[in-house]
Amino acid sequence: MGRPAIPRPVVRQLLLECSHRCCVCGEPFPLENAHIVPWSQTQDHSPENLICLCANCHSRADKEEWGVDLLRDFKASPWADRQHKGPSSVPKTTIKLQIFGVQLADFDDAKRDLVTHAVSAALHKNPDEVSLTAIESGSVKFIFETSETSPDAIREAAKLLEYHIRELLDLAPNSQDSCIRLQIENVRRSGVQPFPRDRTTTIKPGESPNTDLQEHLTSKEHWVSPNGFLILRQLSAGAFGDQYVAFDREAKREVALKRLHPRHSHDRTAQRLFVRNAQIVANLQHPGILPMLKIAQDQASLPYYTTPLVRGSNLHVQMEIEREQAEDNESYAAGIRRSILRFADVCTTVSYVHSQGVLHLDIKPSNIIVGEFNQTYLVDWDCLRVFDSNKRSHVEQEDLDLEADDWTLGTVAFASPEQMTDRRVSIDPTADVFSLGATLYEMLTSHPPRHRGSRLTDPIESPRLFDRRIPVQLERICLKSLEIAPSRRYQTVEELRSEIERWLSGDSLTSRVLKRRLLTLRLAATCCIAALVAILFFFISRETQLTTTLAAVGSRLTTAESQLRAYKRPPTEPVALSTIRASDPILGAALTPEGSDLAIVTHNALLLDKGRVAIELARDYGFWGSVAISPSSLRAAVATREPGQPEFLSQSTVISIYQRTGRFSSFTVDERVHQIEFCNDEQLVVASTSGVTIFDLEGDAKSKLSTRPRNFAISPIETSLAVTTIDGRTLSWNWSTSTVREFDAGSNRRHEAVVAYSHDGSSFCTSDMKGALHVFLVARNDHRQLPGCYGIVGGAFLSNRHLVVVDYECRVYLWDLESLRLVQMTSPKTLQRVVDVARNGMQIATIDSEENERIITIWSFQDFANGFL
């Protein structure tokens, strides 16, 4: 069973006690909580058994370099003592260095400053007191006090300090004329026991610690200072190189120095790549990139470079501080905004870097430094890659082609999948977009997007699963940046930065559309009110004309208000005009063009006059699934197979015409019929397997279009109709003149069905196999394509401008063909199975599937339609 997590109140208390600094080295690195007495021995999560350490010190503690007592001394370090104890309770240690063979005059102001920096480097902190005095015997004594509590650390620091002073004064390591005597003394303070006697050491001139010092320097070879610089302390260690704080002797300032790791001393490719990266960064001029001060080699021929030293912390530490200060929703929102502003600065820097043909490939919170005045820098360019060599003409081509195999991968938790799987492919700027998205993910959730054990192709969890306070728009931006496929991410960092800035300004994509339309309506209302005020002022003495004007302006205000309500109106629920219950399951139904009546076919009857008239049908009539009703609702037609013939054998169709008193006439078509419809009260259009035919009520064929039709729609004012064929073509046929025209919507569009004809016959609408709608203009042989929906079962023109369509999920949509605006008229599942749509677009007939398909209802959209007509 795993160790339980440390409670957050305990973590918060530890961070406050150590002032967000490591209790050993005092640096503001990302901190970790370590147990003084191991968990396996005590199972103790109490604050007294926990200590805050950086990653390096935590590793040394795990290796048991320090005992329990020493860790408890570290926990009572000056960082905590200055917060909770008086200064008299802090033990002081005096280090004395007596330097022989030199004079006080040898220490000018520059060397005094260097000695002070050497003390700071040796102790990883500033000393409490520093003094330099002359001794009568021709020597100089250097004395300082420190509140360091670890005897071993003091002895190690004193040895390192001796090495620095020898280097400053150019003293030979084994010179007896210029030896150094080192003495460490404990200064008692009230209530504090001194160090044990064996911890106090005096090194006499004849017993110079050079042997130990050489061993120390051999194990700490990275402390050797390059020419012109004094290494003060180490900042970080990496696989490629180590970074230090160094003192520039010429410029008299502290700088950040990064040097290639000694294990690459014999790797010529690594040295060239290190120098190449430094040269490329030196040519990047941007406020978010630290300039290169010097690129050179040290005594061991290892390349190094220096940059300005930034006083501050990385973004990871800043995020921890922001989370600790987020006590309520208001402070959380303010903290998120500050973090996103820093993130936008990083995006600006990366966008500039990409414009110069360079990729960073290791963007993460620990590589983003926030200065004391909130300036943001992008650092650590070890994984740099050039993707556009034309913009790096100052670098030699053979250096541009360098490729290392062991350090250019980046960080797994923040690198893109293509960067991890195959580094030889052409990686583009979308790889840095992924790393920026991963950084944003950790800023929002305090967790990286990937964890140990997860695969590169696993989907990224939603940030709002960790914290519901995360804004939805930020979550959308973050997840789009973290898409597995590069083509689905933002293609440039500039696109990502634009989305971030729109969120910061409160101008997201959805809100922009709504604000623009609302502003238009608000402007119209404002103009009306302004006109009202002007009219009131002008006609103040004319009461009769004023009353008329007020009525006109009030009407305009009412219109604007109704338009505003219509725009904001939610999906409308239809009104049930009539409900008809049949004794048997309903097989089909057809509405009149005006939707006032319908014909219903059941297993054994034909129902007319809204179910009030029932005409019995033969038991074995074999309904083919097509029924029609005349415009005047006086007659109805039903297509059936021959009585007694099974469906798979029957190849002919009987079309029976009924009126309210009974059967009127019938005739036989020697083919299967799949659609019939009245073009007027005396003629019937029949679509069969070989074509579309016009019959009179006695069965005489008046005209025929030979084709393989899928379905058709009849023009309301002309003797013409539109037909879609099995092979995906769209035809217009005028049966009185025998004229046929074909309409083309593109080679990749195969039409599936004719949806409806407009009221004036000037246009008709079809749907294709991909779900798109096409409106064809008959006179100009032109068409307009609209985004549609899959599975359109019917439609009609509400007016010549407005089109109503119905899909398989019974959702009803209204298209405005001039403004190309789509309005959903009903919510999903409001209606049951749709069987027909009236030609006027205001009535729909549906069958209730939950009642064994015995109930049919006529629904009206009259109220909704009136708002658009």
Tab-separated table of C-alpha atoms in Angstrom, residues 203-550:
chain	number	residue	atom	x	y	z
A	203	ILE	CA	45.439	24.593	10.363
A	204	LYS	CA	48.987	25.885	10.940
A	205	PRO	CA	51.258	27.249	8.212
A	206	GLY	CA	53.203	24.037	7.944
A	207	GLU	CA	50.021	22.008	7.748
A	208	SER	CA	48.373	23.623	4.760
A	209	PRO	CA	45.263	21.732	3.660
A	210	ASN	CA	46.379	21.649	0.056
A	211	THR	CA	46.204	17.840	-0.167
A	212	ASP	CA	42.648	17.781	1.070
A	213	LEU	CA	41.875	20.767	-1.088
A	214	GLN	CA	43.177	19.059	-4.207
A	215	GLU	CA	41.016	16.024	-3.429
A	216	HIS	CA	38.108	18.360	-2.869
A	217	LEU	CA	38.668	20.130	-6.165
A	218	THR	CA	39.053	16.803	-7.956
A	219	SER	CA	35.578	15.763	-6.741
A	220	LYS	CA	34.225	19.270	-7.387
A	221	GLU	CA	35.909	19.935	-10.733
A	222	HIS	CA	33.050	22.107	-11.872
A	223	TRP	CA	34.140	24.804	-9.394
A	224	VAL	CA	37.250	25.668	-11.438
A	225	SER	CA	36.735	29.260	-12.637
A	226	PRO	CA	37.313	30.292	-16.269
A	227	ASN	CA	39.718	33.133	-16.916
A	228	GLY	CA	38.270	36.489	-15.928
A	229	PHE	CA	35.490	34.984	-13.816
A	230	LEU	CA	35.088	33.775	-10.234
A	231	ILE	CA	32.587	30.935	-9.738
A	232	LEU	CA	30.443	31.807	-6.737
A	233	ARG	CA	27.774	29.100	-6.555
A	234	GLN	CA	25.922	26.590	-8.659
A	235	LEU	CA	22.454	27.446	-9.951
A	236	SER	CA	21.436	24.219	-11.654
A	237	ALA	CA	22.787	21.008	-13.150
A	238	GLY	CA	21.673	19.428	-16.400
A	239	ALA	CA	22.583	16.656	-18.806
A	240	PHE	CA	24.147	19.092	-21.261
A	241	GLY	CA	25.850	21.544	-18.909
A	242	ASP	CA	25.916	23.155	-15.471
A	243	GLN	CA	24.962	26.733	-14.696
A	244	TYR	CA	26.620	28.917	-12.042
A	245	VAL	CA	26.573	32.374	-10.575
A	246	ALA	CA	29.963	33.912	-11.448
A	247	PHE	CA	31.636	37.254	-10.775
A	248	ASP	CA	32.949	39.040	-13.852
A	249	ARG	CA	36.237	40.568	-12.766
A	250	GLU	CA	36.386	43.023	-15.662
A	251	ALA	CA	32.808	44.296	-15.522
A	252	LYS	CA	32.590	44.001	-11.688
A	253	ARG	CA	29.212	42.319	-11.712
A	254	GLU	CA	27.576	38.954	-11.186
A	255	VAL	CA	26.575	37.006	-14.261
A	256	ALA	CA	25.056	33.613	-15.076
A	257	LEU	CA	27.661	31.251	-16.556
A	258	LYS	CA	26.774	28.013	-18.328
A	259	ARG	CA	29.521	25.526	-19.178
A	260	LEU	CA	29.488	22.256	-21.085
A	261	HIS	CA	29.564	19.279	-18.749
A	262	PRO	CA	33.079	17.750	-18.299
A	263	ARG	CA	31.881	14.357	-19.519
A	264	HIS	CA	31.658	15.897	-23.017
A	265	SER	CA	35.304	17.070	-22.920
A	266	HIS	CA	36.271	14.547	-25.629
A	267	ASP	CA	33.071	14.861	-27.666
A	268	ARG	CA	33.828	17.242	-30.520
A	269	THR	CA	30.233	17.150	-31.795
A	270	ALA	CA	28.845	18.125	-28.394
A	271	GLN	CA	31.255	21.069	-28.142
A	272	ARG	CA	30.373	22.317	-31.631
A	273	LEU	CA	26.650	21.952	-30.916
A	274	PHE	CA	27.003	23.864	-27.625
A	275	VAL	CA	28.782	26.737	-29.387
A	276	ARG	CA	26.345	26.652	-32.326
A	277	ASN	CA	23.341	26.981	-30.018
A	278	ALA	CA	24.983	29.870	-28.170
A	279	GLN	CA	25.743	31.656	-31.453
A	280	ILE	CA	22.169	31.261	-32.671
A	281	VAL	CA	20.729	32.598	-29.390
A	282	ALA	CA	23.234	35.489	-29.520
A	283	ASN	CA	21.590	36.615	-32.761
A	284	LEU	CA	18.064	36.542	-31.302
A	285	GLN	CA	17.256	40.106	-30.223
A	286	HIS	CA	14.130	40.148	-28.056
A	287	PRO	CA	13.287	41.448	-24.542
A	288	GLY	CA	12.219	37.929	-23.533
A	289	ILE	CA	15.598	36.370	-24.403
A	290	LEU	CA	18.706	36.980	-22.281
A	291	PRO	CA	21.545	38.381	-24.438
A	292	MET	CA	24.839	36.535	-24.738
A	293	LEU	CA	27.662	38.477	-23.010
A	294	LYS	CA	30.559	36.174	-23.846
A	295	ILE	CA	31.210	32.852	-25.612
A	296	ALA	CA	34.641	31.330	-24.911
A	297	GLN	CA	36.549	28.277	-23.616
A	298	ASP	CA	37.967	27.645	-20.152
A	299	GLN	CA	41.347	26.196	-19.169
A	300	ALA	CA	40.098	22.662	-19.890
A	301	SER	CA	38.970	23.692	-23.437
A	302	LEU	CA	35.323	23.343	-22.437
A	303	PRO	CA	33.071	25.985	-24.063
A	304	TYR	CA	30.980	28.259	-21.899
A	305	TYR	CA	28.880	31.375	-22.271
A	306	THR	CA	27.609	34.078	-19.920
A	307	THR	CA	24.326	35.946	-19.729
A	308	PRO	CA	22.949	38.590	-17.346
A	309	LEU	CA	21.948	37.212	-13.950
A	310	VAL	CA	18.198	37.547	-13.354
A	311	ARG	CA	17.065	38.053	-9.777
A	312	GLY	CA	13.829	36.153	-9.454
A	313	SER	CA	12.397	32.651	-9.724
A	314	ASN	CA	11.069	30.353	-12.397
A	315	LEU	CA	7.428	30.097	-13.385
A	316	HIS	CA	6.983	26.869	-11.389
A	317	VAL	CA	7.774	28.699	-8.128
A	318	GLN	CA	5.550	31.619	-9.123
A	319	MET	CA	2.645	29.233	-9.728
A	320	GLU	CA	3.093	27.684	-6.272
A	321	ILE	CA	3.000	31.154	-4.687
A	322	GLU	CA	-0.119	32.084	-6.669
A	323	ARG	CA	-1.897	28.906	-5.509
A	324	GLU	CA	-1.014	29.548	-1.865
A	325	GLN	CA	-2.463	33.066	-2.111
A	326	ALA	CA	-5.697	31.943	-3.842
A	327	GLU	CA	-7.914	31.880	-0.761
A	328	ASP	CA	-11.208	32.725	-2.496
A	329	ASN	CA	-12.651	32.947	-6.007
A	330	GLU	CA	-11.731	36.617	-6.392
A	331	SER	CA	-8.071	36.112	-5.525
A	332	TYR	CA	-8.034	32.954	-7.693
A	333	ALA	CA	-9.318	34.903	-10.714
A	334	ALA	CA	-6.718	37.649	-10.128
A	335	GLY	CA	-3.940	35.043	-9.854
A	336	ILE	CA	-5.058	33.259	-13.043
A	337	ARG	CA	-5.042	36.569	-14.903
A	338	ARG	CA	-1.502	37.407	-13.726
A	339	SER	CA	-0.286	33.963	-14.781
A	340	ILE	CA	-1.940	34.203	-18.211
A	341	LEU	CA	-0.361	37.633	-18.773
A	342	ARG	CA	3.059	36.049	-18.193
A	343	PHE	CA	2.083	33.183	-20.508
A	344	ALA	CA	1.126	35.682	-23.229
A	345	ASP	CA	4.597	37.272	-22.897
A	346	VAL	CA	6.179	33.836	-23.398
A	347	CYS	CA	4.012	33.267	-26.498
A	348	THR	CA	5.235	36.591	-27.907
A	349	THR	CA	8.842	35.514	-27.350
A	350	VAL	CA	8.320	32.092	-28.974
A	351	SER	CA	6.500	33.698	-31.911
A	352	TYR	CA	9.546	35.906	-32.519
A	353	VAL	CA	11.882	32.894	-32.252
A	354	HIS	CA	9.822	31.016	-34.874
A	355	SER	CA	9.982	34.050	-37.178
A	356	GLN	CA	13.758	33.651	-37.067
A	357	GLY	CA	13.560	29.987	-38.165
A	358	VAL	CA	14.338	28.485	-34.723
A	359	LEU	CA	12.454	26.014	-32.483
A	360	HIS	CA	12.989	25.875	-28.696
A	361	LEU	CA	11.635	22.306	-28.129
A	362	ASP	CA	11.997	22.401	-24.308
A	363	ILE	CA	9.395	24.917	-23.152
A	364	LYS	CA	8.230	24.203	-19.601
A	365	PRO	CA	7.600	26.225	-16.400
A	366	SER	CA	11.109	25.652	-15.020
A	367	ASN	CA	12.607	27.182	-18.203
A	368	ILE	CA	10.605	30.407	-17.851
A	369	ILE	CA	12.170	32.934	-15.442
A	370	VAL	CA	10.132	35.726	-13.831
A	371	GLY	CA	12.254	38.662	-12.687
A	372	GLU	CA	11.832	40.906	-9.670
A	373	PHE	CA	9.799	43.392	-11.727
A	374	ASN	CA	7.629	40.757	-13.486
A	375	GLN	CA	9.772	40.633	-16.619
A	376	THR	CA	9.593	37.199	-18.266
A	377	TYR	CA	12.509	35.362	-19.921
A	378	LEU	CA	12.702	32.089	-21.860
A	379	VAL	CA	15.948	30.207	-21.021
A	380	ASP	CA	17.718	26.848	-21.562
A	381	TRP	CA	18.246	26.531	-25.334
A	382	ASP	CA	19.978	23.116	-25.226
A	383	CYS	CA	17.275	21.439	-27.381
A	384	LEU	CA	17.264	24.230	-29.981
A	385	ARG	CA	16.632	23.216	-33.577
A	386	VAL	CA	16.740	25.231	-36.824
A	387	PHE	CA	13.771	24.500	-39.084
A	388	ASP	CA	14.387	27.301	-41.626
A	389	SER	CA	18.105	27.468	-42.454
A	390	ASN	CA	17.584	30.381	-44.880
A	391	LYS	CA	17.073	32.682	-41.890
A	392	ARG	CA	20.248	31.471	-40.136
A	393	SER	CA	22.709	32.433	-42.898
A	394	HIS	CA	25.336	33.584	-40.366
A	395	VAL	CA	25.773	29.994	-39.111
A	396	GLU	CA	27.795	27.557	-41.187
A	397	GLN	CA	25.759	24.853	-42.918
A	398	GLU	CA	27.755	22.007	-41.376
A	399	ASP	CA	26.943	23.379	-37.908
A	400	LEU	CA	23.247	23.700	-38.801
A	401	ASP	CA	23.186	20.018	-39.749
A	402	LEU	CA	24.529	18.897	-36.356
A	403	GLU	CA	22.222	16.410	-34.658
A	404	ALA	CA	22.779	15.058	-31.156
A	405	ASP	CA	21.209	11.820	-29.941
A	406	ASP	CA	21.244	12.104	-26.171
A	407	TRP	CA	20.051	15.529	-25.105
A	408	THR	CA	17.768	17.030	-27.771
A	409	LEU	CA	14.669	15.072	-26.833
A	410	GLY	CA	13.277	17.696	-24.452
A	411	THR	CA	11.192	16.926	-21.377
A	412	VAL	CA	8.797	13.985	-21.819
A	413	ALA	CA	5.962	15.532	-19.790
A	414	PHE	CA	5.939	18.672	-21.980
A	415	ALA	CA	7.211	17.505	-25.410
A	416	SER	CA	4.967	16.762	-28.381
A	417	PRO	CA	4.438	13.115	-29.443
A	418	GLU	CA	6.189	13.599	-32.791
A	419	GLN	CA	9.203	15.070	-30.977
A	420	MET	CA	9.457	11.968	-28.771
A	421	THR	CA	8.783	9.264	-31.352
A	422	ASP	CA	10.974	10.193	-34.321
A	423	ARG	CA	13.381	13.131	-34.107
A	424	ARG	CA	14.533	12.670	-37.701
A	425	VAL	CA	11.225	13.822	-39.128
A	426	SER	CA	10.658	17.468	-39.995
A	427	ILE	CA	9.403	19.015	-36.754
A	428	ASP	CA	7.524	22.271	-37.280
A	429	PRO	CA	6.361	25.090	-34.928
A	430	THR	CA	3.365	23.011	-33.807
A	431	ALA	CA	5.795	21.100	-31.539
A	432	ASP	CA	6.410	24.298	-29.533
A	433	VAL	CA	2.638	24.952	-29.586
A	434	PHE	CA	2.175	21.594	-27.825
A	435	SER	CA	4.824	22.496	-25.201
A	436	LEU	CA	3.143	25.859	-24.606
A	437	GLY	CA	-0.190	24.066	-24.186
A	438	ALA	CA	1.424	21.676	-21.679
A	439	THR	CA	2.834	24.664	-19.770
A	440	LEU	CA	-0.620	26.292	-19.730
A	441	TYR	CA	-2.088	22.954	-18.536
A	442	GLU	CA	0.267	22.875	-15.517
A	443	MET	CA	-0.429	26.554	-14.803
A	444	LEU	CA	-4.151	25.783	-14.593
A	445	THR	CA	-4.049	22.406	-12.796
A	446	SER	CA	-0.626	22.253	-11.057
A	447	HIS	CA	-0.131	18.910	-12.869
A	448	PRO	CA	1.666	18.195	-16.155
A	449	PRO	CA	-0.547	16.784	-18.929
A	450	ARG	CA	1.326	13.464	-18.854
A	451	HIS	CA	2.225	11.373	-15.830
A	452	ARG	CA	4.381	8.323	-15.326
A	453	GLY	CA	2.955	5.293	-17.101
A	454	SER	CA	0.900	7.258	-19.616
A	455	ARG	CA	1.442	6.741	-23.341
A	456	LEU	CA	2.165	9.486	-25.838
A	457	THR	CA	-1.102	8.811	-27.693
A	458	ASP	CA	-3.324	8.751	-24.589
A	459	PRO	CA	-5.938	11.557	-24.602
A	460	ILE	CA	-5.277	14.488	-22.271
A	461	GLU	CA	-7.654	14.791	-19.312
A	462	SER	CA	-9.825	17.896	-19.139
A	463	PRO	CA	-8.291	20.577	-16.850
A	464	ARG	CA	-11.692	21.225	-15.268
A	465	LEU	CA	-11.627	17.714	-13.792
A	466	PHE	CA	-8.988	19.073	-11.390
A	467	ASP	CA	-10.564	22.484	-10.691
A	468	ARG	CA	-14.054	23.562	-11.750
A	469	ARG	CA	-13.030	27.211	-11.397
A	470	ILE	CA	-10.892	27.031	-14.555
A	471	PRO	CA	-12.541	29.166	-17.282
A	472	VAL	CA	-14.105	27.101	-20.066
A	473	GLN	CA	-12.513	29.199	-22.822
A	474	LEU	CA	-9.025	28.678	-21.349
A	475	GLU	CA	-9.716	24.938	-21.175
A	476	ARG	CA	-10.674	24.943	-24.867
A	477	ILE	CA	-7.499	26.818	-25.826
A	478	CYS	CA	-5.379	24.461	-23.723
A	479	LEU	CA	-6.864	21.236	-25.134
A	480	LYS	CA	-6.639	22.454	-28.735
A	481	SER	CA	-2.912	23.146	-28.210
A	482	LEU	CA	-2.489	19.603	-26.821
A	483	GLU	CA	-4.064	17.740	-29.743
A	484	ILE	CA	-2.142	14.562	-30.601
A	485	ALA	CA	-2.303	15.277	-34.353
A	486	PRO	CA	-0.237	18.390	-35.258
A	487	SER	CA	-2.762	19.402	-37.939
A	488	ARG	CA	-5.483	19.838	-35.270
A	489	ARG	CA	-3.460	22.208	-33.086
A	490	TYR	CA	-2.936	25.916	-33.591
A	491	GLN	CA	-0.649	26.029	-36.600
A	492	THR	CA	1.362	28.990	-35.290
A	493	VAL	CA	2.128	30.415	-31.868
A	494	GLU	CA	0.688	33.703	-33.083
A	495	GLU	CA	-2.756	32.054	-33.382
A	496	LEU	CA	-2.419	30.764	-29.805
A	497	ARG	CA	-1.333	34.187	-28.541
A	498	SER	CA	-4.263	35.862	-30.306
A	499	GLU	CA	-6.717	33.490	-28.600
A	500	ILE	CA	-5.085	34.197	-25.216
A	501	GLU	CA	-5.283	37.960	-25.737
A	502	ARG	CA	-8.917	37.687	-26.791
A	503	TRP	CA	-9.633	35.825	-23.539
A	504	LEU	CA	-7.770	38.477	-21.537
A	505	SER	CA	-9.865	41.198	-23.173
A	506	GLY	CA	-13.077	39.205	-22.610
A	507	ASP	CA	-13.542	38.880	-26.354
A	508	SER	CA	-13.825	35.140	-27.063
A	509	LEU	CA	-15.157	33.815	-30.388
A	510	THR	CA	-18.707	33.160	-29.167
A	511	SER	CA	-18.991	36.393	-27.224
A	512	ARG	CA	-17.712	38.390	-30.219
A	513	VAL	CA	-20.547	37.146	-32.433
A	514	LEU	CA	-23.178	37.749	-29.771
A	515	LYS	CA	-21.793	41.169	-28.871
A	516	ARG	CA	-21.686	42.238	-32.516
A	517	ARG	CA	-25.299	41.279	-33.133
A	518	LEU	CA	-26.482	42.663	-29.824
A	519	LEU	CA	-24.641	45.893	-30.576
A	520	THR	CA	-26.458	46.153	-33.892
A	521	LEU	CA	-29.857	45.750	-32.227
A	522	ARG	CA	-28.879	48.100	-29.411
A	523	LEU	CA	-27.765	50.688	-31.976
A	524	ALA	CA	-31.118	50.407	-33.737
A	525	ALA	CA	-32.963	50.894	-30.445
A	526	THR	CA	-30.716	53.861	-29.590
A	527	CYS	CA	-31.449	55.479	-32.944
A	528	CYS	CA	-35.163	55.053	-32.362
A	529	ILE	CA	-34.957	56.626	-28.908
A	530	ALA	CA	-32.883	59.511	-30.297
A	531	ALA	CA	-35.481	60.070	-33.006
A	532	LEU	CA	-38.200	60.014	-30.367
A	533	VAL	CA	-36.473	62.734	-28.321
A	534	ALA	CA	-35.950	64.898	-31.401
A	535	ILE	CA	-39.568	64.514	-32.470
A	536	LEU	CA	-40.836	65.312	-28.979
A	537	PHE	CA	-38.751	68.497	-28.877
A	538	PHE	CA	-39.788	69.590	-32.391
A	539	PHE	CA	-43.530	68.933	-32.080
A	540	ILE	CA	-43.988	70.106	-28.505
A	541	SER	CA	-46.725	72.570	-29.547
A	542	ARG	CA	-48.514	70.293	-32.006
A	543	GLU	CA	-50.429	67.749	-29.993
A	544	THR	CA	-52.221	66.098	-32.908
A	545	GLN	CA	-49.096	65.530	-34.998
A	546	LEU	CA	-47.203	64.543	-31.868
A	547	THR	CA	-49.671	61.739	-31.133
A	548	THR	CA	-49.272	60.373	-34.668
A	549	THR	CA	-45.473	60.551	-34.441
A	550	LEU	CA	-45.406	58.831	-31.075
